[in-house]
CSV table of C-alpha atoms in Angstrom, one decimal:
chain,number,residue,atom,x,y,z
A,34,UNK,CA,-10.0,12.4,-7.3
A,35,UNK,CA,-7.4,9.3,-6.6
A,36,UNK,CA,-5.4,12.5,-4.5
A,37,UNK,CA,-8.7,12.7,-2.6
A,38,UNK,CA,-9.1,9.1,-1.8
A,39,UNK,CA,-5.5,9.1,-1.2
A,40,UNK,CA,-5.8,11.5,1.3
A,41,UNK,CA,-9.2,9.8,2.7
A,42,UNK,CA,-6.9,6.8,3.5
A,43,UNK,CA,-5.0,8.1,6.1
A,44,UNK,CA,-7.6,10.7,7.2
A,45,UNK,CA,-10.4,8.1,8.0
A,46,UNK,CA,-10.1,6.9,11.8
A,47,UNK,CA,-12.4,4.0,10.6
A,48,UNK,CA,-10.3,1.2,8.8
A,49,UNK,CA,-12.9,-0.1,6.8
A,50,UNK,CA,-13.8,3.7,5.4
A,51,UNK,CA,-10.1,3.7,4.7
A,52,UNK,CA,-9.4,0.5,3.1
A,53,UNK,CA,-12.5,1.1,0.6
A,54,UNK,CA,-11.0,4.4,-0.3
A,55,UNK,CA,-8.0,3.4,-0.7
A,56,UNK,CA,-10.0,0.8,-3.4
A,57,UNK,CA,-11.1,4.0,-4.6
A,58,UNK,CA,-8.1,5.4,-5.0
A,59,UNK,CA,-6.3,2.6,-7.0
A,60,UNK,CA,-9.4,2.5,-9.5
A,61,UNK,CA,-8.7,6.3,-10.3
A,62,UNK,CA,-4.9,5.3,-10.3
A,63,UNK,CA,-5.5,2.8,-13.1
A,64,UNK,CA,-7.6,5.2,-14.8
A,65,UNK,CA,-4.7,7.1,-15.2
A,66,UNK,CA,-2.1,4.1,-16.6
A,67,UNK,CA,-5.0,4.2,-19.0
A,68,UNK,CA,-4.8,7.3,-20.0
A,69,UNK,CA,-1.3,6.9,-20.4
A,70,UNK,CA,-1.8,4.3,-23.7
A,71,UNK,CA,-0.5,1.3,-20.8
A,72,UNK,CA,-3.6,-1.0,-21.0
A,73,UNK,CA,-2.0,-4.1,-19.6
A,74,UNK,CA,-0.7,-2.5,-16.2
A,75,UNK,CA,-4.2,-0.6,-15.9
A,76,UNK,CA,-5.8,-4.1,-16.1
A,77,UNK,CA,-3.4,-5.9,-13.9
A,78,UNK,CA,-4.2,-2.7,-11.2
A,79,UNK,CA,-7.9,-3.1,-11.1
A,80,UNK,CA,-7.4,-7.1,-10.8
A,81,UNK,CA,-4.2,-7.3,-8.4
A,82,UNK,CA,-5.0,-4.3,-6.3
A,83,UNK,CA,-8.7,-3.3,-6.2
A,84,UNK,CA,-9.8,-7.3,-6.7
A,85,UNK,CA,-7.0,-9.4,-4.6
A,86,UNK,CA,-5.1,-7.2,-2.4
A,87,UNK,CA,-7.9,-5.1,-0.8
A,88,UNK,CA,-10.1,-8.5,-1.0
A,89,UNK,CA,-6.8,-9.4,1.8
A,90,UNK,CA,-7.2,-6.3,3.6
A,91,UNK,CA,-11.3,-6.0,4.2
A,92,UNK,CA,-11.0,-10.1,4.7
A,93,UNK,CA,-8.3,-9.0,8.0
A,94,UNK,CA,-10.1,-6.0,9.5
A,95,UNK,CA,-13.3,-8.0,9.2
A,96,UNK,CA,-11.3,-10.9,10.9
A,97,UNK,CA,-9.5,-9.0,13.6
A,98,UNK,CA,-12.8,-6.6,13.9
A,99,UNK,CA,-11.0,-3.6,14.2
A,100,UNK,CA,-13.3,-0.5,15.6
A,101,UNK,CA,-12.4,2.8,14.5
A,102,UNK,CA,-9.6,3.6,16.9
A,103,UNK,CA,-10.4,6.0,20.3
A,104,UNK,CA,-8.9,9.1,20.4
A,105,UNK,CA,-5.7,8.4,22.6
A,106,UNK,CA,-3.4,11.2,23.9
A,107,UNK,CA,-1.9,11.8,20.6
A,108,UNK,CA,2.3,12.3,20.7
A,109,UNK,CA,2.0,15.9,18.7
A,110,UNK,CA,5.7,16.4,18.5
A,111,UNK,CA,6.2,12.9,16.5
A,112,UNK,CA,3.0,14.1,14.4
A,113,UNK,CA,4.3,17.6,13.6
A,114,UNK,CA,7.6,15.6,12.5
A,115,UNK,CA,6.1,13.3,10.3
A,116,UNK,CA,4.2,15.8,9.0
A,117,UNK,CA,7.4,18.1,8.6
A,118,UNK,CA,8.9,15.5,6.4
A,119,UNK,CA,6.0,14.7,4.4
A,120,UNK,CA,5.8,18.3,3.4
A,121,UNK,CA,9.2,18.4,2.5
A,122,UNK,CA,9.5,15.5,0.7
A,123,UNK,CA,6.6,17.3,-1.7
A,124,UNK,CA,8.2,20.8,-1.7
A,125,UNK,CA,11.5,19.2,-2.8
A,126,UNK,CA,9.5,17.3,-5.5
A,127,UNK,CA,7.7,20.1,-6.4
A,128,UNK,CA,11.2,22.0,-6.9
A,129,UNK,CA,13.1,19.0,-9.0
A,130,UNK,CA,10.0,18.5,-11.4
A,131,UNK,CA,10.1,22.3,-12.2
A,132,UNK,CA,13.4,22.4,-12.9
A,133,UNK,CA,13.2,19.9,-15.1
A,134,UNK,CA,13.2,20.7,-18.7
A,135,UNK,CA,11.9,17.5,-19.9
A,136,UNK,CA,8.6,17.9,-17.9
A,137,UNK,CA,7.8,20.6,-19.8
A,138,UNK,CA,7.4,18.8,-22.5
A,139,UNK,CA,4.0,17.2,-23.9
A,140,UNK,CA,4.1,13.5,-24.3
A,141,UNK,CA,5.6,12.4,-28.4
A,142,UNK,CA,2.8,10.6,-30.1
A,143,UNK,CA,2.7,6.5,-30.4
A,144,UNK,CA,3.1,4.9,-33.8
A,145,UNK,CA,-0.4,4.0,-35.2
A,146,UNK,CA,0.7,0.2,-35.5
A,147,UNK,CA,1.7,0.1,-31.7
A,148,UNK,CA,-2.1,1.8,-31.0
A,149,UNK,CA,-3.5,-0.8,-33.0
A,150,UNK,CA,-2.4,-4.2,-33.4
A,151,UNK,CA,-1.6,-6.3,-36.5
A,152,UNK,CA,-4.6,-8.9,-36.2
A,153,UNK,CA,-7.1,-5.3,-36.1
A,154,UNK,CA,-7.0,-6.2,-32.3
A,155,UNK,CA,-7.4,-2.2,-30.4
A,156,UNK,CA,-3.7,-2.7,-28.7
A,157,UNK,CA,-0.8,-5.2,-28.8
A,158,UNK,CA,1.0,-4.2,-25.8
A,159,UNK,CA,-0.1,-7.3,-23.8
A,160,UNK,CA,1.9,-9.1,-26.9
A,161,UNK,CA,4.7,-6.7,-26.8
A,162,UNK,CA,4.6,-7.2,-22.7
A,163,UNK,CA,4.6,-10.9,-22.7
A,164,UNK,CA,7.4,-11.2,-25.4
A,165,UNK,CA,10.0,-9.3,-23.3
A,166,UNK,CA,8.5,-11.1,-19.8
A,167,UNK,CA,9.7,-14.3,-21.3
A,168,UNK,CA,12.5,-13.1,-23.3
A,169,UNK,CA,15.1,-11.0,-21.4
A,170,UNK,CA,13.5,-10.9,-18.5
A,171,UNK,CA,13.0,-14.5,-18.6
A,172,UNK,CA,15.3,-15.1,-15.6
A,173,UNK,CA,14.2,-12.6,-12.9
A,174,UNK,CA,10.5,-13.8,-13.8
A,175,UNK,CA,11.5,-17.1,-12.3
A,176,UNK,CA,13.0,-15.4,-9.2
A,177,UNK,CA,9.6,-13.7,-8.9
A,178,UNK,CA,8.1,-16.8,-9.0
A,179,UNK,CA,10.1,-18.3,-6.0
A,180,UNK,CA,9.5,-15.3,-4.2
A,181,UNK,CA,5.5,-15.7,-4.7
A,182,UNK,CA,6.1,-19.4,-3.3
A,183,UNK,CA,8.4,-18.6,-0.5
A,184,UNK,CA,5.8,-15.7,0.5
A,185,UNK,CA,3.2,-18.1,0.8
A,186,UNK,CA,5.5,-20.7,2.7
A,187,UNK,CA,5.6,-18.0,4.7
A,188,UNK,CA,2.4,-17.1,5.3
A,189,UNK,CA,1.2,-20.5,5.6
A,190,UNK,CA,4.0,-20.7,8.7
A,191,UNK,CA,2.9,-17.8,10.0
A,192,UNK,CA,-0.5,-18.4,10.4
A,193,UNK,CA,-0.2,-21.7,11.9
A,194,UNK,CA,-1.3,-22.2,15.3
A,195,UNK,CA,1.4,-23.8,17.4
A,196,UNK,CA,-0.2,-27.4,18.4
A,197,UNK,CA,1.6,-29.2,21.0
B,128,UNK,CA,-1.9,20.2,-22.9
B,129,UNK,CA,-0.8,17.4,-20.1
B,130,UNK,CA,2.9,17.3,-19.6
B,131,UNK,CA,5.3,14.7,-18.3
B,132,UNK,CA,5.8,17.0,-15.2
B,133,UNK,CA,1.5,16.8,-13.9
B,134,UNK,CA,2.2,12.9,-13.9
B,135,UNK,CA,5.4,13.3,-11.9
B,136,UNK,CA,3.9,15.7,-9.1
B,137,UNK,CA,0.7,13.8,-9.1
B,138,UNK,CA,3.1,10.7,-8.2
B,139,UNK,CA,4.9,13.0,-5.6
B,140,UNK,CA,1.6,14.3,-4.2
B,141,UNK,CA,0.6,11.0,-4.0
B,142,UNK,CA,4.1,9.2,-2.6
B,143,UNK,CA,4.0,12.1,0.1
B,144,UNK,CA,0.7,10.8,1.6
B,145,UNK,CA,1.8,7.3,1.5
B,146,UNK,CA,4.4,9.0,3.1
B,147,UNK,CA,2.6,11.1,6.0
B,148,UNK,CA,0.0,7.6,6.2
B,149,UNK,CA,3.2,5.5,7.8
B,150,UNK,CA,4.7,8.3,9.7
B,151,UNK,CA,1.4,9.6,11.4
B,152,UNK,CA,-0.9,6.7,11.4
B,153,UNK,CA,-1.0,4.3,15.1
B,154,UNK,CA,-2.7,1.4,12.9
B,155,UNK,CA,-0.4,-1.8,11.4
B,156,UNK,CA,-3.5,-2.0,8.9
B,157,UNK,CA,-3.1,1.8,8.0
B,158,UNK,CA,0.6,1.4,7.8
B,159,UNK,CA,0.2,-1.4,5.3
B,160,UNK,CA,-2.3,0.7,3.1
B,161,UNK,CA,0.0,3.7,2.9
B,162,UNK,CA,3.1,1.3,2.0
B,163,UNK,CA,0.7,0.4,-0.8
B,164,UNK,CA,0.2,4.2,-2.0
B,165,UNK,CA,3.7,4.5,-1.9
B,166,UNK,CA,4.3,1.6,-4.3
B,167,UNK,CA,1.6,2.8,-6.6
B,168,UNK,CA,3.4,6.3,-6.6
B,169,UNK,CA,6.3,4.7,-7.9
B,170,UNK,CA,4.4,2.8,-10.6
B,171,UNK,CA,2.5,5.7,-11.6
B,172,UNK,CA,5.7,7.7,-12.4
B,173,UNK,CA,7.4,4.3,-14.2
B,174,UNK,CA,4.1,4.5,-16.7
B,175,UNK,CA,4.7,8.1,-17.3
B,176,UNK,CA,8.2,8.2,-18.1
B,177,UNK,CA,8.0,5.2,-20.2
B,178,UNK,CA,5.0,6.9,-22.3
B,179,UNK,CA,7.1,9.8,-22.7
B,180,UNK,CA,10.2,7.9,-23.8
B,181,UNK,CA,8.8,6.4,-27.2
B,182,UNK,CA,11.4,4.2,-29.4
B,183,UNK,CA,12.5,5.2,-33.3
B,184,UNK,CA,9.5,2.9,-34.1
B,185,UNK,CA,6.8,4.5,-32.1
B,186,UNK,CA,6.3,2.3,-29.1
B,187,UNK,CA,6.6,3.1,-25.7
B,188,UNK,CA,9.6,1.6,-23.4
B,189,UNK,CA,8.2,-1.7,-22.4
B,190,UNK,CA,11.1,-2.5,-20.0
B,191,UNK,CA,9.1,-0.3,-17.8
B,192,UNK,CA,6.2,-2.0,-17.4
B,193,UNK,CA,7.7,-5.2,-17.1
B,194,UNK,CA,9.0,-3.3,-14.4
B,195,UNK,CA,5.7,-2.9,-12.4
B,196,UNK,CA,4.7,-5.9,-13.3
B,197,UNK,CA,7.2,-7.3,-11.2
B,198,UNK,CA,7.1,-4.6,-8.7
B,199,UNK,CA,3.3,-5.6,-8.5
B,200,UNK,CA,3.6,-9.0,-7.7
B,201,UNK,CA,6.4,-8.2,-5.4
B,202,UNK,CA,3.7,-6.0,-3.2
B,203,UNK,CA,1.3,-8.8,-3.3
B,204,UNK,CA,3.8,-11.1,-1.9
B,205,UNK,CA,4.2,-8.6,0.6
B,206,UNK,CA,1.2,-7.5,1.6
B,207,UNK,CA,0.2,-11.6,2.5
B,208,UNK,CA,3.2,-12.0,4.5
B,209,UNK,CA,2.3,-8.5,6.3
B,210,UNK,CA,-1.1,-9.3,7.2
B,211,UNK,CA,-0.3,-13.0,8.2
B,212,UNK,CA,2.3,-11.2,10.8
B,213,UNK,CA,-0.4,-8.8,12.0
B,214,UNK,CA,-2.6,-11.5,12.8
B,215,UNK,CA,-0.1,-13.1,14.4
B,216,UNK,CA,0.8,-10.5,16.2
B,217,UNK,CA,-2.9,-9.3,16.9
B,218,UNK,CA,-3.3,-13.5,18.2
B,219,UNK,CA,-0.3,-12.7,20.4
B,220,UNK,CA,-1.1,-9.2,22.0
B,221,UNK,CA,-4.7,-8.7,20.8
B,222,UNK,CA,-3.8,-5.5,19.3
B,223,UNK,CA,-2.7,-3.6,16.2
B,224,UNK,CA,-1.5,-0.5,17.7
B,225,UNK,CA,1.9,0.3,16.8
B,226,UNK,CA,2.8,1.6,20.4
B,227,UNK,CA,1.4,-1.3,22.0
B,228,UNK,CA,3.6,-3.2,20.7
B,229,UNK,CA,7.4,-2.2,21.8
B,230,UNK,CA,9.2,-5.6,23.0
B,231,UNK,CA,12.1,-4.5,20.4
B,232,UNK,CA,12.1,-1.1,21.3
B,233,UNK,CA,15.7,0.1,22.5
């Protein structure tokens, strides 16, 4: 379903039918982190992504009022190409993932402590997360925070409207 | 039984179209929204590899997802600072067609 909506994305000649399947498509995607025992990063998807980014996105095609585009003379050679490329890039995944032993291999079971947490809490890795956020990777956390501020700087430059 | 591998080529399936969005798609907008896909392919296979490396004492690799946590905010950050450029642009030329716009073009 999230391949679907993935697809529908780029397919849809409407923005704002892409942009809500592309919502679509990260709620599937954090279905999946789920799935994979990583609660924290599924939670942070459906709140970063499918709240705050695509909140940004609707907010800009509403703003700029983007119609779906007309059907211009479309340049088929560049399509074909891009869509050469694309296809490649999936066959040689498709080739390096088979021939790799290891994902053959079902995933190991987790530790029963790790699945539930020591308080009787359903999971712990929100804990677990936040210790090594502030422990080794105390330093590049602070870069990321200087990043956020110089995006927004940025943003807030960008947006200005020149008054003179 | 779901294997390491179906997680992989759903992240390749999925990076491919991100892929094909910002080589076929005309819109800035659309081009953004595939960039995204493409970041989320890359978190998707980050998850599953550090699921399927579990530690002596059972847990998964953590480093990981402190990964995509950062890589997360780092696509936030960039997704503001692309819009606010498309709207400046789109101020500017009253577009957001990519071949509308080819002042840099050689």
């Amino acid at each position: 379903m999230m391949l679907v909506f993935g697809a529908a994305v780029i397919i849809n000649r409407n923005p704002v039918a892409s942009a809500l399947s592309l919502v679509v498509s990260f709620l599937a995607l954090a279905a999946l982190f789920i799935s994979l025992d990583a609660y924290f990063i599924g939670i942070i998807q459906v709140l970063v992504y499918a709240g705050a980014i695509m909140v940004l996105f609707l907010f800009i095609i509403m703003l700029l009022d983007l119609r779906a585009e007309e059907l211009r003379k479309i340049n088929w050679i560049a399509s074909a190409g891009g869509l050469a490329v694309a296809l490649a890039l999936t066959v040689q995944i498709f080739s390096v993932v088979g021939s790799f032993q290891a994902a053959k291999q079902p995933f190991p079971p987790l530790a029963r402590h790790v699945l539930s947490g020591a308080e009787g809490s359903t999971s712990d890795d929100v804990h677990r997360i936040g210790l090594l956020l502030f422990g080794n990777y105390n330093l590049p956390f602070q870069i990321i925070g200087i990043v956020i501020l110089v995006a927004t700087i940025g943003v807030v430059m960008l947006s200005r409207r020149e008054t003179r | 039984m779901i294997t390491l591998g179906d997680y992989l080529i759903v992240s390749g399936i999925l990076f491919s179209i991100g892929f094909a969005g910002v080589m076929l798609r005309r819109n800035i907008i659309i081009i953004l929204m595939a960039l995204e896909l493409m970041l989320n392919a890359a978190n998707l296979s980050l998850v599953a590899f550090s699921r399927f490396h579990v530690d002596p004492s059972g847990a998964p690799n953590y480093n990981a997802q402190v990964f995509i946590f950062f890589i997360i905010t780092v696509a936030a950050a960039e997704v503001a600072v692309g819009l606010a450029i498309v709207v400046a642009l789109y101020r500017l030329r009253q577009t957001t067609n990519v071949e509308d716009i080819t002042t840099l073009r050689f």
